[in-house]
mmCIF file with all atom_site columns, C-alpha atoms in Angstrom:
data_model
loop_
_atom_site.group_PDB
_atom_site.id
_atom_site.type_symbol
_atom_site.label_atom_id
_atom_site.label_alt_id
_atom_site.label_comp_id
_atom_site.label_asym_id
_atom_site.label_entity_id
_atom_site.label_seq_id
_atom_site.pdbx_PDB_ins_code
_atom_site.Cartn_x
_atom_site.Cartn_y
_atom_site.Cartn_z
_atom_site.occupancy
_atom_site.B_iso_or_equiv
_atom_site.pdbx_formal_charge
_atom_site.auth_seq_id
_atom_site.auth_comp_id
_atom_site.auth_asym_id
_atom_site.auth_atom_id
_atom_site.pdbx_PDB_model_num
ATOM 1   C CA . GLN G 1 1   ? 0.048   0.184  -0.022  1.00 68.00 ? 243 GLN G CA 1
ATOM 2   C CA . LYS G 1 2   ? 1.181   3.927  -1.053  1.00 75.00 ? 244 LYS G CA 1
ATOM 3   C CA . GLU G 1 3   ? 1.796   5.792  1.921   1.00 88.00 ? 245 GLU G CA 1
ATOM 4   C CA . VAL G 1 4   ? -0.264  8.537  0.527   1.00 92.00 ? 246 VAL G CA 1
ATOM 5   C CA . GLU G 1 5   ? -3.272  7.471  -2.454  1.00 93.00 ? 247 GLU G CA 1
ATOM 6   C CA . GLN G 1 6   ? -4.990  9.744  -4.789  1.00 93.00 ? 248 GLN G CA 1
ATOM 7   C CA . ASN G 1 7   ? -7.924  9.262  -7.285  1.00 86.00 ? 249 ASN G CA 1
ATOM 8   C CA . SER G 1 8   ? -6.198  8.136  -10.591 1.00 77.00 ? 250 SER G CA 1
ATOM 9   C CA . GLY G 1 9   ? -7.940  10.780 -12.616 1.00 80.00 ? 251 GLY G CA 1
ATOM 10  C CA . PRO G 1 10  ? -7.621  12.119 -14.627 1.00 92.00 ? 252 PRO G CA 1
ATOM 11  C CA . LEU G 1 11  ? -10.588 14.124 -13.914 1.00 95.00 ? 253 LEU G CA 1
ATOM 12  C CA . SER G 1 12  ? -12.973 16.462 -16.329 1.00 96.00 ? 254 SER G CA 1
ATOM 13  C CA . VAL G 1 13  ? -15.404 18.686 -14.962 1.00 97.00 ? 255 VAL G CA 1
ATOM 14  C CA . PRO G 1 14  ? -16.981 21.525 -17.102 1.00 97.00 ? 256 PRO G CA 1
ATOM 15  C CA . GLU G 1 15  ? -16.246 25.298 -16.207 1.00 98.00 ? 257 GLU G CA 1
ATOM 16  C CA . GLY G 1 16  ? -18.367 26.374 -13.109 1.00 97.00 ? 258 GLY G CA 1
ATOM 17  C CA . ALA G 1 17  ? -18.825 23.088 -11.684 1.00 97.00 ? 259 ALA G CA 1
ATOM 18  C CA . ILE G 1 18  ? -17.057 21.733 -8.421  1.00 97.00 ? 260 ILE G CA 1
ATOM 19  C CA . ALA G 1 19  ? -13.867 19.643 -8.929  1.00 97.00 ? 261 ALA G CA 1
ATOM 20  C CA . SER G 1 20  ? -13.425 17.135 -6.251  1.00 97.00 ? 262 SER G CA 1
ATOM 21  C CA . LEU G 1 21  ? -9.855  15.472 -5.302  1.00 97.00 ? 263 LEU G CA 1
ATOM 22  C CA . ASN G 1 22  ? -9.523  12.930 -2.665  1.00 96.00 ? 264 ASN G CA 1
ATOM 23  C CA . CYS G 1 23  ? -6.427  11.586 -0.889  1.00 96.00 ? 265 CYS G CA 1
ATOM 24  C CA . THR G 1 24  ? -5.868  9.011  1.670   1.00 95.00 ? 266 THR G CA 1
ATOM 25  C CA . TYR G 1 25  ? -2.927  8.233  3.674   1.00 95.00 ? 267 TYR G CA 1
ATOM 26  C CA . SER G 1 26  ? -1.725  5.312  5.467   1.00 92.00 ? 268 SER G CA 1
ATOM 27  C CA . ASP G 1 27  ? 0.306   6.647  8.651   1.00 90.00 ? 269 ASP G CA 1
ATOM 28  C CA . ARG G 1 28  ? -2.040  7.313  11.568  1.00 89.00 ? 270 ARG G CA 1
ATOM 29  C CA . GLY G 1 29  ? 0.788   9.852  12.919  1.00 88.00 ? 271 GLY G CA 1
ATOM 30  C CA . SER G 1 30  ? 0.270   12.384 10.006  1.00 88.00 ? 272 SER G CA 1
ATOM 31  C CA . GLN G 1 31  ? -0.044  15.680 11.696  1.00 86.00 ? 273 GLN G CA 1
ATOM 32  C CA . SER G 1 32  ? 0.424   17.965 8.456   1.00 90.00 ? 274 SER G CA 1
ATOM 33  C CA . PHE G 1 33  ? -1.436  18.148 5.141   1.00 94.00 ? 275 PHE G CA 1
ATOM 34  C CA . PHE G 1 34  ? -0.913  20.026 2.143   1.00 94.00 ? 276 PHE G CA 1
ATOM 35  C CA . TRP G 1 35  ? -2.670  20.621 -1.652  1.00 96.00 ? 277 TRP G CA 1
ATOM 36  C CA . TYR G 1 36  ? -0.190  21.441 -4.024  1.00 95.00 ? 278 TYR G CA 1
ATOM 37  C CA . ARG G 1 37  ? -0.938  22.483 -7.765  1.00 96.00 ? 279 ARG G CA 1
ATOM 38  C CA . GLN G 1 38  ? 1.106   21.693 -10.531 1.00 96.00 ? 280 GLN G CA 1
ATOM 39  C CA . TYR G 1 39  ? 1.404   23.153 -14.212 1.00 95.00 ? 281 TYR G CA 1
ATOM 40  C CA . SER G 1 40  ? 2.845   21.308 -17.011 1.00 92.00 ? 282 SER G CA 1
ATOM 41  C CA . GLY G 1 41  ? 6.521   22.142 -17.306 1.00 90.00 ? 283 GLY G CA 1
ATOM 42  C CA . LYS G 1 42  ? 6.788   23.958 -13.475 1.00 94.00 ? 284 LYS G CA 1
ATOM 43  C CA . SER G 1 43  ? 7.234   23.230 -10.121 1.00 94.00 ? 285 SER G CA 1
ATOM 44  C CA . PRO G 1 44  ? 4.497   22.727 -7.732  1.00 94.00 ? 286 PRO G CA 1
ATOM 45  C CA . GLU G 1 45  ? 2.947   25.820 -5.583  1.00 93.00 ? 287 GLU G CA 1
ATOM 46  C CA . LEU G 1 46  ? 1.196   25.366 -2.323  1.00 92.00 ? 288 LEU G CA 1
ATOM 47  C CA . ILE G 1 47  ? -2.272  26.397 -2.320  1.00 94.00 ? 289 ILE G CA 1
ATOM 48  C CA . MET G 1 48  ? -3.776  24.651 0.876   1.00 94.00 ? 290 MET G CA 1
ATOM 49  C CA . SER G 1 49  ? -2.738  23.469 4.054   1.00 93.00 ? 291 SER G CA 1
ATOM 50  C CA . ILE G 1 50  ? -5.079  21.843 6.759   1.00 95.00 ? 292 ILE G CA 1
ATOM 51  C CA . TYR G 1 51  ? -3.567  20.528 10.102  1.00 93.00 ? 293 TYR G CA 1
ATOM 52  C CA . SER G 1 52  ? -6.926  19.580 12.283  1.00 93.00 ? 294 SER G CA 1
ATOM 53  C CA . ASN G 1 53  ? -10.503 17.652 11.198  1.00 95.00 ? 295 ASN G CA 1
ATOM 54  C CA . GLY G 1 54  ? -13.057 19.408 10.006  1.00 96.00 ? 296 GLY G CA 1
ATOM 55  C CA . ASP G 1 55  ? -13.213 22.283 6.641   1.00 96.00 ? 297 ASP G CA 1
ATOM 56  C CA . LYS G 1 56  ? -10.829 24.962 5.791   1.00 97.00 ? 298 LYS G CA 1
ATOM 57  C CA . GLU G 1 57  ? -11.966 27.494 3.098   1.00 97.00 ? 299 GLU G CA 1
ATOM 58  C CA . ASP G 1 58  ? -9.701  29.891 1.453   1.00 96.00 ? 300 ASP G CA 1
ATOM 59  C CA . GLY G 1 59  ? -11.458 31.412 -1.802  1.00 96.00 ? 301 GLY G CA 1
ATOM 60  C CA . ARG G 1 60  ? -13.000 29.055 -4.058  1.00 97.00 ? 302 ARG G CA 1
ATOM 61  C CA . PHE G 1 61  ? -10.891 25.771 -2.222  1.00 98.00 ? 303 PHE G CA 1
ATOM 62  C CA . THR G 1 62  ? -12.088 24.090 0.473   1.00 98.00 ? 304 THR G CA 1
ATOM 63  C CA . ALA G 1 63  ? -9.781  21.518 2.045   1.00 97.00 ? 305 ALA G CA 1
ATOM 64  C CA . GLN G 1 64  ? -11.508 18.935 4.126   1.00 97.00 ? 306 GLN G CA 1
ATOM 65  C CA . LEU G 1 65  ? -9.365  16.652 6.914   1.00 97.00 ? 307 LEU G CA 1
ATOM 66  C CA . ASN G 1 66  ? -10.812 13.522 8.212   1.00 96.00 ? 308 ASN G CA 1
ATOM 67  C CA . LYS G 1 67  ? -8.064  11.962 10.608  1.00 94.00 ? 309 LYS G CA 1
ATOM 68  C CA . ALA G 1 68  ? -10.235 8.943  11.963  1.00 94.00 ? 310 ALA G CA 1
ATOM 69  C CA . SER G 1 69  ? -10.705 8.111  7.969   1.00 95.00 ? 311 SER G CA 1
ATOM 70  C CA . GLN G 1 70  ? -7.175  9.238  7.063   1.00 95.00 ? 312 GLN G CA 1
ATOM 71  C CA . TYR G 1 71  ? -8.766  10.886 4.547   1.00 95.00 ? 313 TYR G CA 1
ATOM 72  C CA . VAL G 1 72  ? -8.235  14.195 2.792   1.00 97.00 ? 314 VAL G CA 1
ATOM 73  C CA . SER G 1 73  ? -9.814  16.070 0.010   1.00 97.00 ? 315 SER G CA 1
ATOM 74  C CA . LEU G 1 74  ? -9.969  19.656 -2.230  1.00 98.00 ? 316 LEU G CA 1
ATOM 75  C CA . LEU G 1 75  ? -12.944 20.693 -3.365  1.00 98.00 ? 317 LEU G CA 1
ATOM 76  C CA . ILE G 1 76  ? -12.601 23.447 -6.154  1.00 98.00 ? 318 ILE G CA 1
ATOM 77  C CA . ARG G 1 77  ? -16.166 25.523 -6.537  1.00 98.00 ? 319 ARG G CA 1
ATOM 78  C CA . ASP G 1 78  ? -16.636 27.335 -9.652  1.00 98.00 ? 320 ASP G CA 1
ATOM 79  C CA . SER G 1 79  ? -13.925 25.427 -11.579 1.00 98.00 ? 321 SER G CA 1
ATOM 80  C CA . GLN G 1 80  ? -12.368 27.535 -14.337 1.00 97.00 ? 322 GLN G CA 1
ATOM 81  C CA . PRO G 1 81  ? -10.024 26.464 -17.230 1.00 97.00 ? 323 PRO G CA 1
ATOM 82  C CA . SER G 1 82  ? -7.323  28.153 -15.246 1.00 97.00 ? 324 SER G CA 1
ATOM 83  C CA . ASP G 1 83  ? -7.457  25.678 -12.702 1.00 97.00 ? 325 ASP G CA 1
ATOM 84  C CA . SER G 1 84  ? -6.578  22.693 -14.866 1.00 97.00 ? 326 SER G CA 1
ATOM 85  C CA . ALA G 1 85  ? -3.304  21.142 -13.635 1.00 96.00 ? 327 ALA G CA 1
ATOM 86  C CA . THR G 1 86  ? -2.303  18.423 -11.653 1.00 95.00 ? 328 THR G CA 1
ATOM 87  C CA . TYR G 1 87  ? -2.930  18.291 -7.911  1.00 96.00 ? 329 TYR G CA 1
ATOM 88  C CA . LEU G 1 88  ? -0.330  16.786 -5.166  1.00 95.00 ? 330 LEU G CA 1
ATOM 89  C CA . CYS G 1 89  ? -1.731  15.694 -2.154  1.00 95.00 ? 331 CYS G CA 1
ATOM 90  C CA . ALA G 1 90  ? 1.182   15.579 0.475   1.00 93.00 ? 332 ALA G CA 1
ATOM 91  C CA . VAL G 1 91  ? 1.306   14.265 3.859   1.00 91.00 ? 333 VAL G CA 1
ATOM 92  C CA . ILE G 1 92  ? 4.291   15.124 6.438   1.00 83.00 ? 334 ILE G CA 1
ATOM 93  C CA . VAL G 1 93  ? 5.255   12.555 9.086   1.00 73.00 ? 335 VAL G CA 1
ATOM 94  C CA . GLY G 1 94  ? 9.072   13.479 9.806   1.00 71.00 ? 336 GLY G CA 1
ATOM 95  C CA . LYS G 1 95  ? 9.224   14.093 5.715   1.00 75.00 ? 337 LYS G CA 1
ATOM 96  C CA . SER G 1 96  ? 6.856   14.992 3.027   1.00 80.00 ? 338 SER G CA 1
ATOM 97  C CA . THR G 1 97  ? 5.270   11.870 1.183   1.00 86.00 ? 339 THR G CA 1
ATOM 98  C CA . PHE G 1 98  ? 3.587   13.219 -2.134  1.00 90.00 ? 340 PHE G CA 1
ATOM 99  C CA . GLY G 1 99  ? 0.725   11.119 -3.710  1.00 91.00 ? 341 GLY G CA 1
ATOM 100 C CA . ASP G 1 100 ? 1.021   10.553 -7.614  1.00 90.00 ? 342 ASP G CA 1
ATOM 101 C CA . GLY G 1 101 ? -1.254  13.535 -8.322  1.00 93.00 ? 343 GLY G CA 1
ATOM 102 C CA . THR G 1 102 ? -4.634  13.833 -10.102 1.00 95.00 ? 344 THR G CA 1
ATOM 103 C CA . THR G 1 103 ? -4.531  15.588 -13.631 1.00 95.00 ? 345 THR G CA 1
ATOM 104 C CA . LEU G 1 104 ? -7.983  17.906 -13.391 1.00 96.00 ? 346 LEU G CA 1
ATOM 105 C CA . THR G 1 105 ? -9.336  19.172 -16.992 1.00 97.00 ? 347 THR G CA 1
ATOM 106 C CA . VAL G 1 106 ? -11.685 21.803 -16.575 1.00 97.00 ? 348 VAL G CA 1
ATOM 107 C CA . LYS G 1 107 ? -13.348 22.218 -19.899 1.00 96.00 ? 349 LYS G CA 1
ATOM 108 C CA . PRO G 1 108 ? -14.767 25.693 -21.158 1.00 94.00 ? 350 PRO G CA 1
ATOM 109 C CA . GLY A 2 1   ? 4.863   32.323 1.451   1.00 62.00 ? 215 GLY A CA 1
ATOM 110 C CA . ALA A 2 2   ? 8.096   31.828 1.473   1.00 68.00 ? 216 ALA A CA 1
ATOM 111 C CA . VAL A 2 3   ? 10.814  32.199 -2.016  1.00 87.00 ? 217 VAL A CA 1
ATOM 112 C CA . VAL A 2 4   ? 13.201  29.452 -2.896  1.00 92.00 ? 218 VAL A CA 1
ATOM 113 C CA . SER A 2 5   ? 15.039  30.243 -6.051  1.00 94.00 ? 219 SER A CA 1
ATOM 114 C CA . GLN A 2 6   ? 16.486  27.954 -8.174  1.00 96.00 ? 220 GLN A CA 1
ATOM 115 C CA . HIS A 2 7   ? 19.177  28.501 -11.136 1.00 96.00 ? 221 HIS A CA 1
ATOM 116 C CA . PRO A 2 8   ? 19.441  27.524 -13.783 1.00 97.00 ? 222 PRO A CA 1
ATOM 117 C CA . SER A 2 9   ? 15.791  27.060 -14.884 1.00 96.00 ? 223 SER A CA 1
ATOM 118 C CA . ARG A 2 10  ? 17.760  24.951 -18.311 1.00 97.00 ? 224 ARG A CA 1
ATOM 119 C CA . VAL A 2 11  ? 20.675  23.643 -18.978 1.00 96.00 ? 225 VAL A CA 1
ATOM 120 C CA . ILE A 2 12  ? 21.847  21.750 -21.923 1.00 97.00 ? 226 ILE A CA 1
ATOM 121 C CA . CYS A 2 13  ? 24.947  19.877 -21.740 1.00 96.00 ? 227 CYS A CA 1
ATOM 122 C CA . LYS A 2 14  ? 27.213  17.623 -23.413 1.00 96.00 ? 228 LYS A CA 1
ATOM 123 C CA . SER A 2 15  ? 27.534  13.398 -21.998 1.00 97.00 ? 229 SER A CA 1
ATOM 124 C CA . GLY A 2 16  ? 30.385  13.301 -19.736 1.00 97.00 ? 230 GLY A CA 1
ATOM 125 C CA . THR A 2 17  ? 30.217  16.644 -18.273 1.00 97.00 ? 231 THR A CA 1
ATOM 126 C CA . SER A 2 18  ? 28.956  17.710 -14.489 1.00 97.00 ? 232 SER A CA 1
ATOM 127 C CA . VAL A 2 19  ? 26.147  20.362 -14.123 1.00 97.00 ? 233 VAL A CA 1
ATOM 128 C CA . LYS A 2 20  ? 25.739  22.322 -10.855 1.00 97.00 ? 234 LYS A CA 1
ATOM 129 C CA . ILE A 2 21  ? 22.036  23.223 -9.684  1.00 97.00 ? 235 ILE A CA 1
ATOM 130 C CA . GLU A 2 22  ? 21.519  25.821 -7.195  1.00 96.00 ? 236 GLU A CA 1
ATOM 131 C CA . CYS A 2 23  ? 18.632  26.008 -4.584  1.00 94.00 ? 237 CYS A CA 1
ATOM 132 C CA . ARG A 2 24  ? 18.390  29.258 -2.351  1.00 92.00 ? 238 ARG A CA 1
ATOM 133 C CA . SER A 2 25  ? 15.700  30.418 0.149   1.00 88.00 ? 239 SER A CA 1
ATOM 134 C CA . LEU A 2 26  ? 15.608  33.988 -0.272  1.00 87.00 ? 240 LEU A CA 1
ATOM 135 C CA . ASP A 2 27  ? 14.030  34.931 2.948   1.00 79.00 ? 241 ASP A CA 1
ATOM 136 C CA . PHE A 2 28  ? 14.103  32.397 5.543   1.00 76.00 ? 242 PHE A CA 1
ATOM 137 C CA . GLN A 2 29  ? 16.972  30.390 6.778   1.00 77.00 ? 243 GLN A CA 1
ATOM 138 C CA . ALA A 2 30  ? 16.528  26.719 5.963   1.00 77.00 ? 244 ALA A CA 1
ATOM 139 C CA . THR A 2 31  ? 18.287  23.912 8.000   1.00 77.00 ? 245 THR A CA 1
ATOM 140 C CA . THR A 2 32  ? 16.800  21.345 5.281   1.00 86.00 ? 246 THR A CA 1
ATOM 141 C CA . MET A 2 33  ? 15.924  21.395 1.917   1.00 90.00 ? 247 MET A CA 1
ATOM 142 C CA . PHE A 2 34  ? 14.682  18.474 -0.865  1.00 93.00 ? 248 PHE A CA 1
ATOM 143 C CA . TRP A 2 35  ? 15.804  17.691 -4.078  1.00 95.00 ? 249 TRP A CA 1
ATOM 144 C CA . TYR A 2 36  ? 13.396  15.768 -6.298  1.00 95.00 ? 250 TYR A CA 1
ATOM 145 C CA . ARG A 2 37  ? 13.428  14.763 -9.699  1.00 96.00 ? 251 ARG A CA 1
ATOM 146 C CA . GLN A 2 38  ? 10.411  14.148 -11.693 1.00 94.00 ? 252 GLN A CA 1
ATOM 147 C CA . PHE A 2 39  ? 10.082  12.336 -15.098 1.00 90.00 ? 253 PHE A CA 1
ATOM 148 C CA . PRO A 2 40  ? 7.192   13.723 -17.398 1.00 86.00 ? 254 PRO A CA 1
ATOM 149 C CA . LYS A 2 41  ? 3.629   12.891 -16.396 1.00 81.00 ? 255 LYS A CA 1
ATOM 150 C CA . LYS A 2 42  ? 4.985   11.260 -13.333 1.00 84.00 ? 256 LYS A CA 1
ATOM 151 C CA . SER A 2 43  ? 4.951   12.257 -9.442  1.00 84.00 ? 257 SER A CA 1
ATOM 152 C CA . LEU A 2 44  ? 7.723   13.667 -7.532  1.00 89.00 ? 258 LEU A CA 1
ATOM 153 C CA . MET A 2 45  ? 10.819  11.287 -6.572  1.00 90.00 ? 259 MET A CA 1
ATOM 154 C CA . LEU A 2 46  ? 12.480  12.513 -3.281  1.00 91.00 ? 260 LEU A CA 1
ATOM 155 C CA . MET A 2 47  ? 16.407  11.935 -4.357  1.00 95.00 ? 261 MET A CA 1
ATOM 156 C CA . ALA A 2 48  ? 17.766  13.496 -0.681  1.00 94.00 ? 262 ALA A CA 1
ATOM 157 C CA . THR A 2 49  ? 17.574  15.644 2.283   1.00 91.00 ? 263 THR A CA 1
ATOM 158 C CA . SER A 2 50  ? 19.878  18.456 2.202   1.00 88.00 ? 264 SER A CA 1
ATOM 159 C CA . ASN A 2 51  ? 20.875  19.264 5.647   1.00 84.00 ? 265 ASN A CA 1
ATOM 160 C CA . GLU A 2 52  ? 23.128  22.493 6.505   1.00 82.00 ? 266 GLU A CA 1
ATOM 161 C CA . GLY A 2 53  ? 26.354  21.457 7.995   1.00 82.00 ? 267 GLY A CA 1
ATOM 162 C CA . SER A 2 54  ? 26.185  17.771 7.589   1.00 83.00 ? 268 SER A CA 1
ATOM 163 C CA . LYS A 2 55  ? 25.943  14.970 4.951   1.00 87.00 ? 269 LYS A CA 1
ATOM 164 C CA . ALA A 2 56  ? 22.733  14.751 2.632   1.00 91.00 ? 270 ALA A CA 1
ATOM 165 C CA . THR A 2 57  ? 20.446  11.680 3.436   1.00 92.00 ? 271 THR A CA 1
ATOM 166 C CA . TYR A 2 58  ? 20.123  10.193 0.256   1.00 95.00 ? 272 TYR A CA 1
ATOM 167 C CA . GLU A 2 59  ? 17.133  7.708  -0.992  1.00 93.00 ? 273 GLU A CA 1
ATOM 168 C CA . GLN A 2 60  ? 17.071  4.396  -1.450  1.00 93.00 ? 274 GLN A CA 1
ATOM 169 C CA . GLY A 2 61  ? 18.425  3.827  -5.359  1.00 94.00 ? 275 GLY A CA 1
ATOM 170 C CA . VAL A 2 62  ? 19.900  7.203  -5.531  1.00 95.00 ? 276 VAL A CA 1
ATOM 171 C CA . GLU A 2 63  ? 23.466  7.244  -6.378  1.00 94.00 ? 277 GLU A CA 1
ATOM 172 C CA . LYS A 2 64  ? 25.533  9.499  -3.734  1.00 94.00 ? 278 LYS A CA 1
ATOM 173 C CA . ASP A 2 65  ? 28.626  9.519  -6.135  1.00 94.00 ? 279 ASP A CA 1
ATOM 174 C CA . LYS A 2 66  ? 26.227  10.597 -9.005  1.00 96.00 ? 280 LYS A CA 1
ATOM 175 C CA . PHE A 2 67  ? 24.141  13.084 -7.461  1.00 97.00 ? 281 PHE A CA 1
ATOM 176 C CA . LEU A 2 68  ? 26.655  15.552 -5.103  1.00 96.00 ? 282 LEU A CA 1
ATOM 177 C CA . ILE A 2 69  ? 24.515  17.443 -2.624  1.00 94.00 ? 283 ILE A CA 1
ATOM 178 C CA . ASN A 2 70  ? 26.053  20.493 -0.451  1.00 90.00 ? 284 ASN A CA 1
ATOM 179 C CA . HIS A 2 71  ? 24.440  22.428 1.856   1.00 87.00 ? 285 HIS A CA 1
ATOM 180 C CA . ALA A 2 72  ? 27.210  25.019 2.902   1.00 80.00 ? 286 ALA A CA 1
ATOM 181 C CA . SER A 2 73  ? 24.723  27.631 4.606   1.00 84.00 ? 287 SER A CA 1
ATOM 182 C CA . LEU A 2 74  ? 21.410  27.985 6.100   1.00 82.00 ? 288 LEU A CA 1
ATOM 183 C CA . THR A 2 75  ? 20.120  29.663 2.448   1.00 87.00 ? 289 THR A CA 1
ATOM 184 C CA . LEU A 2 76  ? 22.208  27.770 -0.175  1.00 90.00 ? 290 LEU A CA 1
ATOM 185 C CA . SER A 2 77  ? 21.997  24.104 -1.134  1.00 92.00 ? 291 SER A CA 1
ATOM 186 C CA . THR A 2 78  ? 23.892  22.753 -4.203  1.00 95.00 ? 292 THR A CA 1
ATOM 187 C CA . LEU A 2 79  ? 23.008  19.549 -6.512  1.00 97.00 ? 293 LEU A CA 1
ATOM 188 C CA . THR A 2 80  ? 25.867  18.433 -8.864  1.00 97.00 ? 294 THR A CA 1
ATOM 189 C CA . VAL A 2 81  ? 25.051  15.938 -11.217 1.00 97.00 ? 295 VAL A CA 1
ATOM 190 C CA . THR A 2 82  ? 28.357  14.335 -12.123 1.00 97.00 ? 296 THR A CA 1
ATOM 191 C CA . SER A 2 83  ? 29.517  12.723 -15.326 1.00 96.00 ? 297 SER A CA 1
ATOM 192 C CA . ALA A 2 84  ? 26.119  13.163 -16.539 1.00 96.00 ? 298 ALA A CA 1
ATOM 193 C CA . HIS A 2 85  ? 24.402  10.968 -19.129 1.00 96.00 ? 299 HIS A CA 1
ATOM 194 C CA . PRO A 2 86  ? 21.671  11.068 -21.367 1.00 96.00 ? 300 PRO A CA 1
ATOM 195 C CA . GLU A 2 87  ? 19.575  9.493  -18.729 1.00 95.00 ? 301 GLU A CA 1
ATOM 196 C CA . ASP A 2 88  ? 19.977  11.640 -16.438 1.00 96.00 ? 302 ASP A CA 1
ATOM 197 C CA . SER A 2 89  ? 17.683  13.965 -18.532 1.00 96.00 ? 303 SER A CA 1
ATOM 198 C CA . SER A 2 90  ? 14.861  15.039 -16.146 1.00 96.00 ? 304 SER A CA 1
ATOM 199 C CA . PHE A 2 91  ? 13.317  18.140 -14.191 1.00 97.00 ? 305 PHE A CA 1
ATOM 200 C CA . TYR A 2 92  ? 14.984  18.940 -10.555 1.00 97.00 ? 306 TYR A CA 1
ATOM 201 C CA . ILE A 2 93  ? 13.120  20.570 -8.115  1.00 96.00 ? 307 ILE A CA 1
ATOM 202 C CA . CYS A 2 94  ? 14.307  21.546 -5.003  1.00 95.00 ? 308 CYS A CA 1
ATOM 203 C CA . SER A 2 95  ? 12.465  22.580 -2.234  1.00 93.00 ? 309 SER A CA 1
ATOM 204 C CA . ALA A 2 96  ? 12.702  24.093 1.872   1.00 89.00 ? 310 ALA A CA 1
ATOM 205 C CA . SER A 2 97  ? 10.747  23.104 4.765   1.00 81.00 ? 311 SER A CA 1
ATOM 206 C CA . GLY A 2 98  ? 8.980   25.988 6.406   1.00 73.00 ? 312 GLY A CA 1
ATOM 207 C CA . TRP A 2 99  ? 9.180   25.857 10.076  1.00 71.00 ? 313 TRP A CA 1
ATOM 208 C CA . PRO A 2 100 ? 6.975   25.032 12.498  1.00 71.00 ? 314 PRO A CA 1
ATOM 209 C CA . THR A 2 101 ? 4.341   23.535 9.968   1.00 71.00 ? 315 THR A CA 1
ATOM 210 C CA . GLY A 2 102 ? 6.447   22.147 7.634   1.00 74.00 ? 316 GLY A CA 1
ATOM 211 C CA . GLU A 2 103 ? 5.112   23.005 4.029   1.00 80.00 ? 317 GLU A CA 1
ATOM 212 C CA . LEU A 2 104 ? 7.485   22.827 1.272   1.00 86.00 ? 318 LEU A CA 1
ATOM 213 C CA . PHE A 2 105 ? 7.906   25.646 -0.614  1.00 89.00 ? 319 PHE A CA 1
ATOM 214 C CA . PHE A 2 106 ? 9.641   24.901 -4.227  1.00 93.00 ? 320 PHE A CA 1
ATOM 215 C CA . GLY A 2 107 ? 11.784  26.393 -6.339  1.00 95.00 ? 321 GLY A CA 1
ATOM 216 C CA . GLU A 2 108 ? 11.088  27.002 -10.040 1.00 95.00 ? 322 GLU A CA 1
ATOM 217 C CA . GLY A 2 109 ? 12.648  23.767 -10.996 1.00 96.00 ? 323 GLY A CA 1
ATOM 218 C CA . SER A 2 110 ? 15.692  23.041 -13.528 1.00 97.00 ? 324 SER A CA 1
ATOM 219 C CA . ARG A 2 111 ? 14.967  21.333 -16.719 1.00 97.00 ? 325 ARG A CA 1
ATOM 220 C CA . LEU A 2 112 ? 18.176  19.425 -17.359 1.00 97.00 ? 326 LEU A CA 1
ATOM 221 C CA . THR A 2 113 ? 19.048  17.825 -20.935 1.00 97.00 ? 327 THR A CA 1
ATOM 222 C CA . VAL A 2 114 ? 22.097  15.535 -21.462 1.00 97.00 ? 328 VAL A CA 1
ATOM 223 C CA . LEU A 2 115 ? 22.878  15.543 -25.176 1.00 96.00 ? 329 LEU A CA 1
#
């Protein structure tokens, strides 16, 4: 079992829809969780961090964490074509461990 | 967020030469930096953890003598790809860890092409 698993994708949604990205992790000791966005040919950029159970909202982005289920998700509301990218889930236990990423395409 | 600068962004070299990539944290002191490698349409692969003032910790399967890492100061880590070969062509990315939350701030990445 991988330490961090993400929906395999690719995920395609129409413009204006909600995109839902999911991530599960294996280490119950994990304390910090991050979502990164990576455009093709570019390095990842941090878009959300979450440390406690529940929801955290930042603009159109909402991160959700459920430590009991070892699950973290990212919702993107009112998806835009500019949101088309690969989204990486990262979990920290000592060091950062990344999922393989989910590629999102938002169609105009 | 914190700023991490990586240089050069692109480098093309002949097989057998060595290439040095620099990673600088511009607005904070990074005792720990990380080096990743990424192949097209693949996820990040951690190569090594660079610790200021001590030897780097390499991930399993990464050749220490091939990928030399030096972290001489709190703001600079370097990766030298020695005797580069075409199979070393890849996108190399550095990152620095924020404290105390541990989020990673990435450099812009360096695309290496070995002819």
